[in-house]
């Protein structure tokens, strides 16, 4: 089994293991990263999207990234695994997350989150149902 296939399998198992736990989305994203030995890159709010209110990403050693999205009602977590073609969309969100809170407060990251969601949908992921 290739490393990227293993990362995908472990990510999916981690998502399923926390899906029904009584935790916030942020706590679930952190638990998924910890359980699957990935690195939580970001967890950001998405304003103005019809279907998604939060999005998070977890990077794996194979270079692939697991993406989590919380629906508007706060009930369903959608997930997918993506490759390097999304790095240009992920980088601004990851950079923003690594900033001190005082700098985060001055920078609006919503546009980058919306662009990332749009790119995911264009590629057939996180489709609005």
Tab-separated table of C-alpha atoms in Angstrom:
chain	number	residue	atom	x	y	z
A	1	UNK	CA	0.000	0.000	0.000
A	2	UNK	CA	1.392	3.401	-0.993
A	3	UNK	CA	1.911	6.097	1.636
A	4	UNK	CA	-0.803	8.342	0.175
A	5	UNK	CA	-3.329	5.483	0.241
A	6	UNK	CA	-2.417	4.737	3.854
A	7	UNK	CA	-2.785	8.412	4.817
A	8	UNK	CA	-6.211	8.495	3.149
A	9	UNK	CA	-7.352	5.369	4.979
A	10	UNK	CA	-6.089	6.576	8.364
A	11	UNK	CA	-7.684	10.011	7.819
A	12	UNK	CA	-11.054	8.437	6.981
A	13	UNK	CA	-10.863	6.178	10.033
A	14	UNK	CA	-10.039	9.153	12.275
A	15	UNK	CA	-12.974	11.146	10.863
A	16	UNK	CA	-15.359	8.261	11.542
A	17	UNK	CA	-13.984	7.764	15.066
A	18	UNK	CA	-14.802	11.346	16.142
A	19	UNK	CA	-17.864	12.056	13.998
A	20	UNK	CA	-20.425	11.331	16.743
A	21	UNK	CA	-18.424	12.595	19.714
A	22	UNK	CA	-19.861	15.538	21.608
A	23	UNK	CA	-17.045	17.927	20.671
A	24	UNK	CA	-16.848	21.234	18.831
A	25	UNK	CA	-15.649	21.256	15.228
A	26	UNK	CA	-12.313	22.681	16.373
A	27	UNK	CA	-11.898	19.891	18.917
A	28	UNK	CA	-12.872	17.283	16.326
A	29	UNK	CA	-10.373	18.658	13.798
A	30	UNK	CA	-7.611	18.550	16.422
A	31	UNK	CA	-8.608	15.012	17.458
A	32	UNK	CA	-8.604	13.833	13.840
A	33	UNK	CA	-5.119	15.272	13.331
A	34	UNK	CA	-3.839	13.650	16.538
A	35	UNK	CA	-5.450	10.259	15.895
A	36	UNK	CA	-4.190	10.108	12.333
A	37	UNK	CA	-0.712	11.523	13.092
A	38	UNK	CA	-1.243	14.496	10.842
A	39	UNK	CA	-0.599	18.185	11.421
A	40	UNK	CA	-3.575	20.518	11.775
A	41	UNK	CA	-2.818	23.339	9.356
A	42	UNK	CA	-5.825	25.553	9.969
A	43	UNK	CA	-9.393	25.717	11.203
A	44	UNK	CA	-11.186	28.816	9.947
A	45	UNK	CA	-14.655	30.244	9.802
A	46	UNK	CA	-16.275	30.696	6.380
A	47	UNK	CA	-18.715	33.598	6.116
A	48	UNK	CA	-21.250	33.846	3.347
A	49	UNK	CA	-21.121	30.278	2.032
A	50	UNK	CA	-24.521	28.635	1.565
A	51	UNK	CA	-23.399	25.198	2.769
A	52	UNK	CA	-20.248	25.467	4.909
A	53	UNK	CA	-19.534	27.432	8.105
A	54	UNK	CA	-16.033	26.139	8.991
A	55	UNK	CA	-13.198	24.449	7.144
A	56	UNK	CA	-10.042	22.769	8.436
A	57	UNK	CA	-7.083	20.947	6.904
A	58	UNK	CA	-4.693	18.260	8.133
A	59	UNK	CA	-1.370	17.585	6.373
A	60	UNK	CA	0.136	14.097	6.181
A	61	UNK	CA	3.686	12.849	5.608
A	62	UNK	CA	2.837	11.798	2.045
A	63	UNK	CA	2.157	15.467	1.219
A	64	UNK	CA	-1.577	14.911	0.904
A	65	UNK	CA	-4.043	17.016	2.862
A	66	UNK	CA	-7.251	15.936	4.565
A	67	UNK	CA	-9.960	18.587	4.410
A	68	UNK	CA	-12.898	18.857	6.817
A	69	UNK	CA	-15.931	21.098	6.356
A	70	UNK	CA	-18.754	21.713	8.830
A	71	UNK	CA	-22.176	22.310	7.297
A	72	UNK	CA	-24.250	25.427	8.014
A	73	UNK	CA	-26.431	23.608	10.553
A	74	UNK	CA	-23.345	22.468	12.485
A	75	UNK	CA	-24.281	18.801	12.183
A	76	UNK	CA	-22.548	17.200	9.187
A	77	UNK	CA	-18.807	17.121	8.667
A	78	UNK	CA	-17.832	16.496	5.059
A	79	UNK	CA	-14.308	15.395	4.302
A	80	UNK	CA	-11.986	14.660	1.419
A	81	UNK	CA	-8.308	14.091	0.723
A	82	UNK	CA	-6.523	16.350	-1.758
A	83	UNK	CA	-3.102	16.570	-3.335
A	84	UNK	CA	-0.549	19.256	-3.992
A	85	UNK	CA	-2.584	21.116	-6.603
A	86	UNK	CA	-4.396	22.861	-3.743
A	87	UNK	CA	-1.249	24.137	-1.995
A	88	UNK	CA	-1.668	27.671	-3.349
A	89	UNK	CA	-5.129	27.817	-1.741
A	90	UNK	CA	-3.997	26.219	1.525
A	91	UNK	CA	-0.855	28.331	2.074
A	92	UNK	CA	-2.594	31.661	2.908
A	93	UNK	CA	-4.884	29.921	5.409
A	94	UNK	CA	-1.975	28.069	6.992
A	95	UNK	CA	0.083	31.284	7.160
A	96	UNK	CA	-2.786	33.200	8.773
A	97	UNK	CA	-3.185	30.502	11.422
A	98	UNK	CA	0.496	30.720	12.356
A	99	UNK	CA	0.254	34.482	12.986
A	100	UNK	CA	-0.167	35.969	16.461
A	101	UNK	CA	-3.797	36.783	17.318
A	102	UNK	CA	-3.090	40.514	17.133
A	103	UNK	CA	-2.123	40.127	13.462
A	104	UNK	CA	-4.948	37.684	12.694
A	105	UNK	CA	-7.428	40.291	13.902
A	106	UNK	CA	-6.170	42.737	11.265
A	107	UNK	CA	-6.299	40.330	8.310
A	108	UNK	CA	-9.487	38.993	6.743
A	109	UNK	CA	-8.926	35.389	5.701
A	110	UNK	CA	-12.515	34.747	4.587
A	111	UNK	CA	-11.707	35.453	0.932
A	112	UNK	CA	-9.000	32.769	0.965
A	113	UNK	CA	-11.350	30.252	2.605
A	114	UNK	CA	-14.010	30.997	-0.011
A	115	UNK	CA	-11.482	30.555	-2.837
A	116	UNK	CA	-10.320	27.242	-1.350
A	117	UNK	CA	-13.902	25.971	-1.096
A	118	UNK	CA	-14.553	27.077	-4.670
A	119	UNK	CA	-11.478	25.209	-5.912
A	120	UNK	CA	-12.534	22.094	-3.999
A	121	UNK	CA	-16.001	22.226	-5.538
A	122	UNK	CA	-14.596	22.826	-9.008
A	123	UNK	CA	-12.556	19.637	-8.549
A	124	UNK	CA	-15.648	17.681	-7.446
A	125	UNK	CA	-15.142	17.847	-3.665
A	126	UNK	CA	-17.430	19.416	-1.037
A	127	UNK	CA	-20.278	19.809	-3.511
A	128	UNK	CA	-23.382	21.634	-2.284
A	129	UNK	CA	-26.237	19.158	-2.099
